[in-house]
Amino acid sequence: MNSNQLLFHRIRENWKYKYKIIKTIIDWTILIYIVVPAAVITIFVYRSWWIAPPFWIASVPFSLLFAVFFFLLWGGNFKTYIREADIIFLRKNEKLMLGMKRGGIIISYLTEVLSAVFLAVLISPLWIIHYELSLKELVLFFGIWVSLRWLVMAVNGQLNVHLKGWRNLIRSIPVVVGAGSIWWLSYKALQSGGLLLVFMIIILNGIASMLLLKKRFTTIHTFEQDLSIDEKDKSKYTEMIFGLSMDIEKLPKPKPVRKSPRLYSKSNRIFKTRSPRNGFLELFIKATTRDMEYVRGYFQVLGITVAAIIFLPPLWLKITLAAVGVLFLTVWIGSVWHKLIGSHPFTKKYSGDEGYIKGKQIVTAVLLIPFVIICLLNVWILPWIHSFLPFF
């Protein structure tokens, strides 16, 4: 087996692993009733953008579009498809291992180019029809984006991937400031028509990323760093997919031992009145607010659904998606409640009691209120205000 065969074998294994994870949360019911309709709706919405730009794009300045794509620069890595056992078996064959690493890095470059092409096709109707910019400028814009993403990925590949928490945050500040400066300079150059300067920035970003990757590309002595990057990327993907399904039992993340939690360190009572209903509510509030995974999951579900409602132009699609969103959010809240309260050894024996049922109903109603208010604002109230105040 040569290096190319080994590389594609591992890429195939990687995709099989991802497919297996996705299958655990997407069954045939979800595929038929959610994924397929969402894909069909997306196609019709995209076609409508070529006919007439959506109304919401009028309030999106070009600078905001640049800011949105700046946030899309982060999260990628140059993968080499190294495995832990390679230190024993593959490291003896330096040529085979180095060839696989080089192939993985080159494929990572090409994958980011394909991502840029997809995003360019996605926003091309808005770029050409609404902003009235040329196709050449669109190509240069995504040339800047993908080259700067290469550079950010290369810089992150040189940093210590084991740093967590505030140390990782402090270390990331210079990277964000540097990338932001290049992105701002690119915005000014593109806006002023300095296409030659934009082209030079693309070339310099590409060259800088290659120089930073030179050691990983030419030697096998970066094995530990390569392995850490690949494992981090793999675990991040797994956590993201599993985070979409609260029904899948996940191993608890290791946390530093503390003498007392940050919130409710003295077991403060939230409700003065003691009742079974308030007891269940207090348990749920403390368990969810002490673990950011649940808070983050709630805002992710809320944010994604609300964003989809805003971007869908027809009113009937907004109302349909809002109804589906209420149903999905209700199921998600019920899953979290069951995991924290309903399946706990100390509380599951009370699952049929009135206090348990009322507590769950109150939690569901309270967490649905922000979503319902946002949907009402977007579907009826804001268009009504806009009809009287066109500038709003």
mmCIF file of C-alpha atoms in Angstrom:
data_model
loop_
_atom_site.group_PDB
_atom_site.id
_atom_site.type_symbol
_atom_site.label_atom_id
_atom_site.label_comp_id
_atom_site.label_asym_id
_atom_site.label_seq_id
_atom_site.Cartn_x
_atom_site.Cartn_y
_atom_site.Cartn_z
ATOM 1 C CA MET A 1 0.000 0.000 0.000
ATOM 2 C CA ASN A 2 1.439 3.370 -1.026
ATOM 3 C CA SER A 3 0.852 6.713 0.714
ATOM 4 C CA ASN A 4 -2.046 7.748 -1.551
ATOM 5 C CA GLN A 5 -3.897 4.481 -0.982
ATOM 6 C CA LEU A 6 -3.373 4.791 2.769
ATOM 7 C CA LEU A 7 -4.556 8.400 2.742
ATOM 8 C CA PHE A 8 -7.773 7.681 0.839
ATOM 9 C CA HIS A 9 -8.401 4.633 3.025
ATOM 10 C CA ARG A 10 -8.298 6.865 6.105
ATOM 11 C CA ILE A 11 -10.426 9.550 4.474
ATOM 12 C CA ARG A 12 -12.992 6.867 3.681
ATOM 13 C CA GLU A 13 -12.851 5.632 7.290
ATOM 14 C CA ASN A 14 -13.297 9.196 8.505
ATOM 15 C CA TRP A 15 -16.416 9.685 6.379
ATOM 16 C CA LYS A 16 -17.829 6.323 7.496
ATOM 17 C CA TYR A 17 -17.320 7.401 11.104
ATOM 18 C CA LYS A 18 -19.147 10.696 10.493
ATOM 19 C CA TYR A 19 -21.961 8.930 8.660
ATOM 20 C CA LYS A 20 -22.358 6.483 11.532
ATOM 21 C CA ILE A 21 -22.666 9.349 14.024
ATOM 22 C CA ILE A 22 -25.180 11.224 11.864
ATOM 23 C CA LYS A 23 -27.289 8.070 11.561
ATOM 24 C CA THR A 24 -27.610 7.941 15.343
ATOM 25 C CA ILE A 25 -29.565 11.226 15.407
ATOM 26 C CA ILE A 26 -31.221 11.271 11.956
ATOM 27 C CA ASP A 27 -33.604 8.383 11.440
ATOM 28 C CA TRP A 28 -35.936 7.914 8.465
ATOM 29 C CA THR A 29 -38.684 9.937 10.161
ATOM 30 C CA ILE A 30 -36.473 13.007 10.559
ATOM 31 C CA LEU A 31 -35.075 12.540 7.068
ATOM 32 C CA ILE A 32 -38.508 12.416 5.430
ATOM 33 C CA TYR A 33 -40.305 15.053 7.485
ATOM 34 C CA ILE A 34 -37.531 17.581 8.181
ATOM 35 C CA VAL A 35 -34.373 17.153 6.076
ATOM 36 C CA VAL A 36 -36.025 16.546 2.692
ATOM 37 C CA PRO A 37 -38.625 19.357 3.042
ATOM 38 C CA ALA A 38 -35.918 21.720 4.289
ATOM 39 C CA ALA A 39 -33.783 20.905 1.223
ATOM 40 C CA VAL A 40 -36.720 21.510 -1.140
ATOM 41 C CA ILE A 41 -37.599 24.804 0.572
ATOM 42 C CA THR A 42 -33.961 25.912 0.379
ATOM 43 C CA ILE A 43 -33.891 25.295 -3.381
ATOM 44 C CA PHE A 44 -37.073 27.342 -3.933
ATOM 45 C CA VAL A 45 -35.835 30.159 -1.681
ATOM 46 C CA TYR A 46 -32.500 30.279 -3.501
ATOM 47 C CA ARG A 47 -34.299 30.405 -6.857
ATOM 48 C CA SER A 48 -36.436 33.290 -5.586
ATOM 49 C CA TRP A 49 -33.248 35.238 -4.738
ATOM 50 C CA TRP A 50 -32.299 35.240 -8.428
ATOM 51 C CA ILE A 51 -35.749 36.578 -9.345
ATOM 52 C CA ALA A 52 -35.919 39.274 -6.630
ATOM 53 C CA PRO A 53 -33.635 39.835 -3.614
ATOM 54 C CA PRO A 54 -35.251 39.061 -0.225
ATOM 55 C CA PHE A 55 -36.615 42.059 1.661
ATOM 56 C CA TRP A 56 -34.217 41.641 4.599
ATOM 57 C CA ILE A 57 -31.124 42.190 2.446
ATOM 58 C CA ALA A 58 -32.060 45.873 2.139
ATOM 59 C CA SER A 59 -31.060 46.353 5.792
ATOM 60 C CA VAL A 60 -27.760 44.437 5.410
ATOM 61 C CA PRO A 61 -24.904 46.791 4.448
ATOM 62 C CA PHE A 62 -21.904 45.455 2.563
ATOM 63 C CA SER A 63 -19.697 45.982 5.621
ATOM 64 C CA LEU A 64 -21.949 43.668 7.665
ATOM 65 C CA LEU A 65 -21.555 40.970 5.014
ATOM 66 C CA PHE A 66 -17.789 41.262 5.438
ATOM 67 C CA ALA A 67 -18.166 41.004 9.225
ATOM 68 C CA VAL A 68 -20.270 37.828 8.921
ATOM 69 C CA PHE A 69 -17.640 36.126 6.765
ATOM 70 C CA PHE A 70 -14.931 37.121 9.239
ATOM 71 C CA PHE A 71 -16.610 34.860 11.820
ATOM 72 C CA LEU A 72 -16.613 32.034 9.247
ATOM 73 C CA LEU A 73 -12.803 32.128 9.145
ATOM 74 C CA TRP A 74 -12.466 30.144 12.354
ATOM 75 C CA GLY A 75 -12.745 26.491 13.253
ATOM 76 C CA GLY A 76 -10.751 24.660 10.586
ATOM 77 C CA ASN A 77 -7.472 22.737 10.742
ATOM 78 C CA PHE A 78 -5.017 21.182 8.319
ATOM 79 C CA LYS A 79 -5.521 17.473 8.894
ATOM 80 C CA THR A 80 -2.860 14.845 8.292
ATOM 81 C CA TYR A 81 -4.993 11.765 9.159
ATOM 82 C CA ILE A 82 -2.445 10.558 11.706
ATOM 83 C CA ARG A 83 -3.565 7.866 14.161
ATOM 84 C CA GLU A 84 -2.157 7.069 17.587
ATOM 85 C CA ALA A 85 -0.973 3.592 16.567
ATOM 86 C CA ASP A 86 1.163 5.114 13.773
ATOM 87 C CA ILE A 87 3.869 5.874 16.308
ATOM 88 C CA ILE A 88 4.494 2.115 16.496
ATOM 89 C CA PHE A 89 3.736 0.802 13.026
ATOM 90 C CA LEU A 90 3.897 3.656 10.512
ATOM 91 C CA ARG A 91 6.727 5.729 11.923
ATOM 92 C CA LYS A 92 9.188 3.052 10.809
ATOM 93 C CA ASN A 93 8.306 3.841 7.193
ATOM 94 C CA GLU A 94 9.081 7.562 7.036
ATOM 95 C CA LYS A 95 8.386 7.875 3.303
ATOM 96 C CA LEU A 96 4.930 6.318 3.589
ATOM 97 C CA MET A 97 3.949 8.425 6.596
ATOM 98 C CA LEU A 98 5.283 11.673 5.118
ATOM 99 C CA GLY A 99 3.473 11.045 1.839
ATOM 100 C CA MET A 100 0.192 10.540 3.701
ATOM 101 C CA LYS A 101 0.722 13.734 5.723
ATOM 102 C CA ARG A 102 1.453 15.771 2.610
ATOM 103 C CA GLY A 103 -1.592 14.389 0.853
ATOM 104 C CA GLY A 104 -3.783 15.237 3.863
ATOM 105 C CA ILE A 105 -2.548 18.836 3.956
ATOM 106 C CA ILE A 106 -3.082 19.275 0.203
ATOM 107 C CA ILE A 107 -6.614 17.864 0.492
ATOM 108 C CA SER A 108 -7.280 20.267 3.369
ATOM 109 C CA TYR A 109 -6.266 23.148 1.079
ATOM 110 C CA LEU A 110 -8.593 21.886 -1.672
ATOM 111 C CA THR A 111 -11.467 21.287 0.773
ATOM 112 C CA GLU A 112 -11.371 24.922 1.850
ATOM 113 C CA VAL A 113 -11.418 25.997 -1.804
ATOM 114 C CA LEU A 114 -14.551 23.899 -2.351
ATOM 115 C CA SER A 115 -16.133 25.503 0.732
ATOM 116 C CA ALA A 116 -15.366 28.939 -0.702
ATOM 117 C CA VAL A 117 -16.913 27.961 -4.051
ATOM 118 C CA PHE A 118 -20.066 26.751 -2.299
ATOM 119 C CA LEU A 119 -20.387 29.975 -0.303
ATOM 120 C CA ALA A 120 -19.736 32.051 -3.438
ATOM 121 C CA VAL A 121 -22.544 30.249 -5.291
ATOM 122 C CA LEU A 122 -24.810 30.694 -2.255
ATOM 123 C CA ILE A 123 -24.463 34.474 -1.996
ATOM 124 C CA SER A 124 -23.953 35.195 -5.726
ATOM 125 C CA PRO A 125 -27.562 36.376 -6.325
ATOM 126 C CA LEU A 126 -27.280 38.850 -3.445
ATOM 127 C CA TRP A 127 -23.799 39.925 -4.534
ATOM 128 C CA ILE A 128 -24.675 40.485 -8.196
ATOM 129 C CA ILE A 129 -28.316 41.642 -8.058
ATOM 130 C CA HIS A 130 -28.546 43.575 -4.778
ATOM 131 C CA TYR A 131 -25.002 44.895 -4.242
ATOM 132 C CA GLU A 132 -24.488 45.220 -8.022
ATOM 133 C CA LEU A 133 -20.908 43.981 -7.860
ATOM 134 C CA SER A 134 -19.080 42.060 -10.562
ATOM 135 C CA LEU A 135 -18.255 38.370 -10.742
ATOM 136 C CA LYS A 136 -14.542 39.250 -10.718
ATOM 137 C CA GLU A 137 -14.985 41.019 -7.370
ATOM 138 C CA LEU A 138 -16.866 37.994 -6.023
ATOM 139 C CA VAL A 139 -13.967 35.723 -7.008
ATOM 140 C CA LEU A 140 -11.454 38.064 -5.354
ATOM 141 C CA PHE A 141 -13.582 38.345 -2.226
ATOM 142 C CA PHE A 142 -13.613 34.586 -1.734
ATOM 143 C CA GLY A 143 -9.967 34.416 -2.733
ATOM 144 C CA ILE A 144 -9.243 36.702 0.229
ATOM 145 C CA TRP A 145 -11.511 34.663 2.482
ATOM 146 C CA VAL A 146 -10.056 31.254 1.658
ATOM 147 C CA SER A 147 -6.427 32.472 1.723
ATOM 148 C CA LEU A 148 -6.907 34.125 5.116
ATOM 149 C CA ARG A 149 -8.640 30.981 6.377
ATOM 150 C CA TRP A 150 -5.582 28.993 5.243
ATOM 151 C CA LEU A 151 -3.386 31.400 7.191
ATOM 152 C CA VAL A 152 -5.508 31.166 10.345
ATOM 153 C CA MET A 153 -5.509 27.359 10.110
ATOM 154 C CA ALA A 154 -1.729 27.327 9.674
ATOM 155 C CA VAL A 155 -1.208 29.629 12.673
ATOM 156 C CA ASN A 156 -3.503 27.506 14.839
ATOM 157 C CA GLY A 157 -1.490 24.462 13.778
ATOM 158 C CA GLN A 158 1.595 26.015 15.371
ATOM 159 C CA LEU A 159 -0.076 26.718 18.716
ATOM 160 C CA ASN A 160 -0.478 24.464 21.727
ATOM 161 C CA VAL A 161 -3.808 22.683 21.191
ATOM 162 C CA HIS A 162 -3.849 21.449 24.785
ATOM 163 C CA LEU A 163 -4.403 24.914 26.268
ATOM 164 C CA LYS A 164 -7.946 25.419 27.544
ATOM 165 C CA GLY A 165 -10.018 28.128 29.197
ATOM 166 C CA TRP A 166 -8.653 31.628 29.749
ATOM 167 C CA ARG A 167 -5.140 30.659 28.594
ATOM 168 C CA ASN A 168 -6.501 29.629 25.223
ATOM 169 C CA LEU A 169 -8.529 32.865 25.063
ATOM 170 C CA ILE A 170 -5.508 35.062 25.780
ATOM 171 C CA ARG A 171 -3.393 33.164 23.261
ATOM 172 C CA SER A 172 -6.064 33.639 20.595
ATOM 173 C CA ILE A 173 -6.248 37.437 20.959
ATOM 174 C CA PRO A 174 -3.173 38.209 18.765
ATOM 175 C CA VAL A 175 -4.466 35.779 16.100
ATOM 176 C CA VAL A 176 -7.883 37.462 16.030
ATOM 177 C CA VAL A 177 -6.355 40.963 15.957
ATOM 178 C CA GLY A 178 -3.947 40.030 13.156
ATOM 179 C CA ALA A 179 -6.641 38.334 11.064
ATOM 180 C CA GLY A 180 -8.995 41.252 11.713
ATOM 181 C CA SER A 181 -6.384 43.751 10.493
ATOM 182 C CA ILE A 182 -5.817 41.804 7.259
ATOM 183 C CA TRP A 183 -9.585 41.437 6.759
ATOM 184 C CA TRP A 184 -10.157 45.187 7.322
ATOM 185 C CA LEU A 185 -7.370 46.070 4.865
ATOM 186 C CA SER A 186 -8.914 43.680 2.326
ATOM 187 C CA TYR A 187 -12.332 45.295 2.807
ATOM 188 C CA LYS A 188 -10.912 48.777 2.186
ATOM 189 C CA ALA A 189 -9.004 47.582 -0.877
ATOM 190 C CA LEU A 190 -12.039 45.822 -2.366
ATOM 191 C CA GLN A 191 -14.343 48.750 -1.635
ATOM 192 C CA SER A 192 -11.967 51.276 -3.215
ATOM 193 C CA GLY A 193 -11.431 49.126 -6.307
ATOM 194 C CA GLY A 194 -7.807 48.271 -5.529
ATOM 195 C CA LEU A 195 -8.038 44.839 -7.114
ATOM 196 C CA LEU A 196 -4.262 44.555 -7.540
ATOM 197 C CA LEU A 197 -3.780 45.054 -3.791
ATOM 198 C CA VAL A 198 -6.463 42.429 -3.121
ATOM 199 C CA PHE A 199 -4.665 39.980 -5.396
ATOM 200 C CA MET A 200 -1.359 40.650 -3.585
ATOM 201 C CA ILE A 201 -3.019 40.027 -0.207
ATOM 202 C CA ILE A 202 -4.296 36.669 -1.482
ATOM 203 C CA ILE A 203 -0.811 35.663 -2.660
ATOM 204 C CA LEU A 204 0.861 36.765 0.598
ATOM 205 C CA ASN A 205 -1.706 34.902 2.730
ATOM 206 C CA GLY A 206 -1.161 31.731 0.710
ATOM 207 C CA ILE A 207 2.636 31.972 0.907
ATOM 208 C CA ALA A 208 2.556 32.701 4.654
ATOM 209 C CA SER A 209 0.353 29.655 5.295
ATOM 210 C CA MET A 210 2.748 27.434 3.308
ATOM 211 C CA LEU A 211 5.758 28.723 5.245
ATOM 212 C CA LEU A 212 4.046 28.019 8.563
ATOM 213 C CA LEU A 213 3.147 24.515 7.358
ATOM 214 C CA LYS A 214 6.620 23.765 6.017
ATOM 215 C CA LYS A 215 7.719 21.762 9.062
ATOM 216 C CA ARG A 216 4.536 19.658 9.159
ATOM 217 C CA PHE A 217 4.815 19.158 5.385
ATOM 218 C CA THR A 218 8.459 18.091 5.254
ATOM 219 C CA THR A 219 9.061 16.046 8.407
ATOM 220 C CA ILE A 220 7.418 13.391 10.573
ATOM 221 C CA HIS A 221 8.815 14.894 13.769
ATOM 222 C CA THR A 222 5.621 16.883 14.390
ATOM 223 C CA PHE A 223 3.755 13.641 15.122
ATOM 224 C CA GLU A 224 2.379 14.659 18.534
ATOM 225 C CA GLN A 225 1.078 18.007 17.252
ATOM 226 C CA ASP A 226 -0.454 16.409 14.156
ATOM 227 C CA LEU A 227 -2.157 13.753 16.261
ATOM 228 C CA SER A 228 -3.505 16.342 18.734
ATOM 229 C CA ILE A 229 -4.945 18.464 15.914
ATOM 230 C CA ASP A 230 -6.650 15.506 14.237
ATOM 231 C CA GLU A 231 -8.066 14.192 17.508
ATOM 232 C CA LYS A 232 -9.308 17.652 18.488
ATOM 233 C CA ASP A 233 -11.033 18.079 15.135
ATOM 234 C CA LYS A 234 -12.619 14.644 15.409
ATOM 235 C CA SER A 235 -13.873 15.149 18.970
ATOM 236 C CA LYS A 236 -15.215 18.628 18.109
ATOM 237 C CA TYR A 237 -17.281 17.180 15.271
ATOM 238 C CA THR A 238 -18.554 14.350 17.467
ATOM 239 C CA GLU A 239 -19.579 16.723 20.262
ATOM 240 C CA MET A 240 -21.358 18.997 17.795
ATOM 241 C CA ILE A 241 -23.381 16.133 16.291
ATOM 242 C CA PHE A 242 -24.177 14.536 19.650
ATOM 243 C CA GLY A 243 -25.127 17.933 21.035
ATOM 244 C CA LEU A 244 -28.024 18.040 18.555
ATOM 245 C CA SER A 245 -29.574 14.996 20.178
ATOM 246 C CA MET A 246 -30.304 15.041 23.881
ATOM 247 C CA ASP A 247 -31.529 11.430 23.667
ATOM 248 C CA ILE A 248 -28.006 10.091 23.165
ATOM 249 C CA GLU A 249 -26.196 9.378 26.378
ATOM 250 C CA LYS A 250 -22.877 11.186 26.393
ATOM 251 C CA LEU A 251 -19.918 10.662 28.668
ATOM 252 C CA PRO A 252 -19.533 13.509 31.141
ATOM 253 C CA LYS A 253 -16.725 15.927 30.351
ATOM 254 C CA PRO A 254 -13.877 16.021 32.878
ATOM 255 C CA LYS A 255 -14.116 19.176 34.975
ATOM 256 C CA PRO A 256 -11.710 20.629 37.538
ATOM 257 C CA VAL A 257 -12.575 19.737 41.116
ATOM 258 C CA ARG A 258 -14.017 22.695 43.042
ATOM 259 C CA LYS A 259 -14.874 22.957 46.717
ATOM 260 C CA SER A 260 -18.166 24.581 45.773
ATOM 261 C CA PRO A 261 -19.936 25.459 42.495
ATOM 262 C CA ARG A 262 -19.822 29.005 41.162
ATOM 263 C CA LEU A 263 -23.617 29.349 41.224
ATOM 264 C CA TYR A 264 -25.650 28.648 44.363
ATOM 265 C CA SER A 265 -22.451 27.824 46.243
ATOM 266 C CA LYS A 266 -24.338 27.681 49.547
ATOM 267 C CA SER A 267 -27.327 25.859 48.069
ATOM 268 C CA ASN A 268 -29.321 29.084 48.136
ATOM 269 C CA ARG A 269 -33.050 28.664 47.859
ATOM 270 C CA ILE A 270 -34.527 30.139 44.698
ATOM 271 C CA PHE A 271 -38.162 30.017 45.860
ATOM 272 C CA LYS A 272 -39.245 31.070 49.336
ATOM 273 C CA THR A 273 -42.377 28.942 49.154
ATOM 274 C CA ARG A 274 -41.523 25.274 49.525
ATOM 275 C CA SER A 275 -43.684 22.933 47.450
ATOM 276 C CA PRO A 276 -43.114 19.830 45.283
ATOM 277 C CA ARG A 277 -43.535 21.931 42.133
ATOM 278 C CA ASN A 278 -40.998 24.542 43.280
ATOM 279 C CA GLY A 279 -38.622 21.800 44.357
ATOM 280 C CA PHE A 280 -38.541 20.289 40.853
ATOM 281 C CA LEU A 281 -38.211 23.759 39.321
ATOM 282 C CA GLU A 282 -35.296 24.578 41.606
ATOM 283 C CA LEU A 283 -33.510 21.337 40.738
ATOM 284 C CA PHE A 284 -33.938 21.994 37.010
ATOM 285 C CA ILE A 285 -32.791 25.639 37.213
ATOM 286 C CA LYS A 286 -29.692 24.803 39.234
ATOM 287 C CA ALA A 287 -28.717 21.826 37.047
ATOM 288 C CA THR A 288 -29.062 23.711 33.751
ATOM 289 C CA THR A 289 -27.518 27.033 34.784
ATOM 290 C CA ARG A 290 -24.494 25.310 36.316
ATOM 291 C CA ASP A 291 -23.739 23.498 33.032
ATOM 292 C CA MET A 292 -23.208 25.752 30.009
ATOM 293 C CA GLU A 293 -23.891 22.822 27.660
ATOM 294 C CA TYR A 294 -27.620 23.134 28.299
ATOM 295 C CA VAL A 295 -27.656 26.946 28.107
ATOM 296 C CA ARG A 296 -25.662 26.855 24.879
ATOM 297 C CA GLY A 297 -27.934 24.153 23.444
ATOM 298 C CA TYR A 298 -31.063 26.208 24.167
ATOM 299 C CA PHE A 299 -29.692 29.310 22.453
ATOM 300 C CA GLN A 300 -28.458 27.250 19.499
ATOM 301 C CA VAL A 301 -31.890 25.727 18.925
ATOM 302 C CA LEU A 302 -33.529 29.133 19.432
ATOM 303 C CA GLY A 303 -31.067 31.043 17.242
ATOM 304 C CA ILE A 304 -31.011 28.635 14.295
ATOM 305 C CA THR A 305 -34.805 28.405 14.122
ATOM 306 C CA VAL A 306 -35.299 32.155 14.441
ATOM 307 C CA ALA A 307 -32.660 32.835 11.756
ATOM 308 C CA ALA A 308 -34.431 30.438 9.389
ATOM 309 C CA ILE A 309 -37.760 32.191 10.014
ATOM 310 C CA ILE A 310 -36.198 35.601 9.283
ATOM 311 C CA PHE A 311 -34.585 34.479 6.030
ATOM 312 C CA LEU A 312 -37.620 32.678 4.580
ATOM 313 C CA PRO A 313 -39.562 35.296 2.596
ATOM 314 C CA PRO A 314 -43.105 33.827 2.183
ATOM 315 C CA LEU A 315 -45.414 34.375 5.174
ATOM 316 C CA TRP A 316 -46.816 30.842 5.040
ATOM 317 C CA LEU A 317 -43.310 29.391 5.289
ATOM 318 C CA LYS A 318 -42.558 31.599 8.302
ATOM 319 C CA ILE A 319 -45.718 30.431 10.071
ATOM 320 C CA THR A 320 -45.046 26.772 9.207
ATOM 321 C CA LEU A 321 -41.467 26.948 10.423
ATOM 322 C CA ALA A 322 -42.551 28.755 13.594
ATOM 323 C CA ALA A 323 -45.027 25.942 14.349
ATOM 324 C CA VAL A 324 -42.352 23.309 13.678
ATOM 325 C CA GLY A 325 -39.930 25.302 15.842
ATOM 326 C CA VAL A 326 -42.364 25.317 18.778
ATOM 327 C CA LEU A 327 -42.777 21.538 18.438
ATOM 328 C CA PHE A 328 -39.017 20.925 18.159
ATOM 329 C CA LEU A 329 -38.196 23.206 21.095
ATOM 330 C CA THR A 330 -40.881 21.519 23.219
ATOM 331 C CA VAL A 331 -39.382 18.092 22.457
ATOM 332 C CA TRP A 332 -35.862 19.367 23.229
ATOM 333 C CA ILE A 333 -36.950 20.856 26.565
ATOM 334 C CA GLY A 334 -38.724 17.598 27.403
ATOM 335 C CA SER A 335 -35.554 15.635 26.617
ATOM 336 C CA VAL A 336 -33.449 17.847 28.896
ATOM 337 C CA TRP A 337 -36.055 17.615 31.676
ATOM 338 C CA HIS A 338 -36.147 13.833 31.387
ATOM 339 C CA LYS A 339 -32.359 13.580 31.435
ATOM 340 C CA LEU A 340 -31.938 15.812 34.504
ATOM 341 C CA ILE A 341 -35.105 15.058 36.487
ATOM 342 C CA GLY A 342 -37.093 12.217 34.957
ATOM 343 C CA SER A 343 -34.252 9.661 34.756
ATOM 344 C CA HIS A 344 -32.429 10.612 37.964
ATOM 345 C CA PRO A 345 -32.518 7.804 40.603
ATOM 346 C CA PHE A 346 -33.759 10.211 43.324
ATOM 347 C CA THR A 347 -36.518 11.934 41.343
ATOM 348 C CA LYS A 348 -37.775 9.491 38.703
ATOM 349 C CA LYS A 349 -40.060 7.744 41.229
ATOM 350 C CA TYR A 350 -42.023 11.008 41.464
ATOM 351 C CA SER A 351 -42.540 11.299 37.688
ATOM 352 C CA GLY A 352 -46.302 10.752 38.017
ATOM 353 C CA ASP A 353 -46.842 13.289 40.804
ATOM 354 C CA GLU A 354 -48.689 16.534 40.249
ATOM 355 C CA GLY A 355 -45.699 18.663 41.291
ATOM 356 C CA TYR A 356 -43.459 16.935 38.753
ATOM 357 C CA ILE A 357 -45.959 17.457 35.913
ATOM 358 C CA LYS A 358 -46.665 21.102 36.804
ATOM 359 C CA GLY A 359 -42.956 21.843 37.116
ATOM 360 C CA LYS A 360 -42.290 20.459 33.644
ATOM 361 C CA GLN A 361 -45.210 22.434 32.197
ATOM 362 C CA ILE A 362 -43.942 25.700 33.717
ATOM 363 C CA VAL A 363 -40.399 25.131 32.418
ATOM 364 C CA THR A 364 -41.703 24.371 28.924
ATOM 365 C CA ALA A 365 -43.964 27.442 28.891
ATOM 366 C CA VAL A 366 -41.301 29.837 30.193
ATOM 367 C CA LEU A 367 -38.625 28.655 27.752
ATOM 368 C CA LEU A 368 -41.071 28.860 24.826
ATOM 369 C CA ILE A 369 -42.051 32.482 25.568
ATOM 370 C CA PRO A 370 -38.905 34.121 24.034
ATOM 371 C CA PHE A 371 -39.269 32.028 20.884
ATOM 372 C CA VAL A 372 -42.975 32.833 20.487
ATOM 373 C CA ILE A 373 -42.350 36.571 21.051
ATOM 374 C CA ILE A 374 -39.566 36.663 18.444
ATOM 375 C CA CYS A 375 -41.747 34.773 15.949
ATOM 376 C CA LEU A 376 -44.658 37.180 16.484
ATOM 377 C CA LEU A 377 -42.353 40.168 16.060
ATOM 378 C CA ASN A 378 -40.981 38.817 12.804
ATOM 379 C CA VAL A 379 -44.154 37.372 11.284
ATOM 380 C CA TRP A 380 -46.733 40.058 12.099
ATOM 381 C CA ILE A 381 -45.599 43.004 14.237
ATOM 382 C CA LEU A 382 -42.442 44.129 12.380
ATOM 383 C CA PRO A 383 -44.101 44.002 8.896
ATOM 384 C CA TRP A 384 -47.048 45.961 10.348
ATOM 385 C CA ILE A 385 -44.691 48.623 11.741
ATOM 386 C CA HIS A 386 -42.780 48.685 8.449
ATOM 387 C CA SER A 387 -46.012 49.406 6.535
ATOM 388 C CA PHE A 388 -46.446 52.616 8.549
ATOM 389 C CA LEU A 389 -42.750 53.478 8.931
ATOM 390 C CA PRO A 390 -40.907 52.411 5.740
ATOM 391 C CA PHE A 391 -37.585 53.582 7.130
ATOM 392 C CA PHE A 392 -37.863 51.282 10.187
#
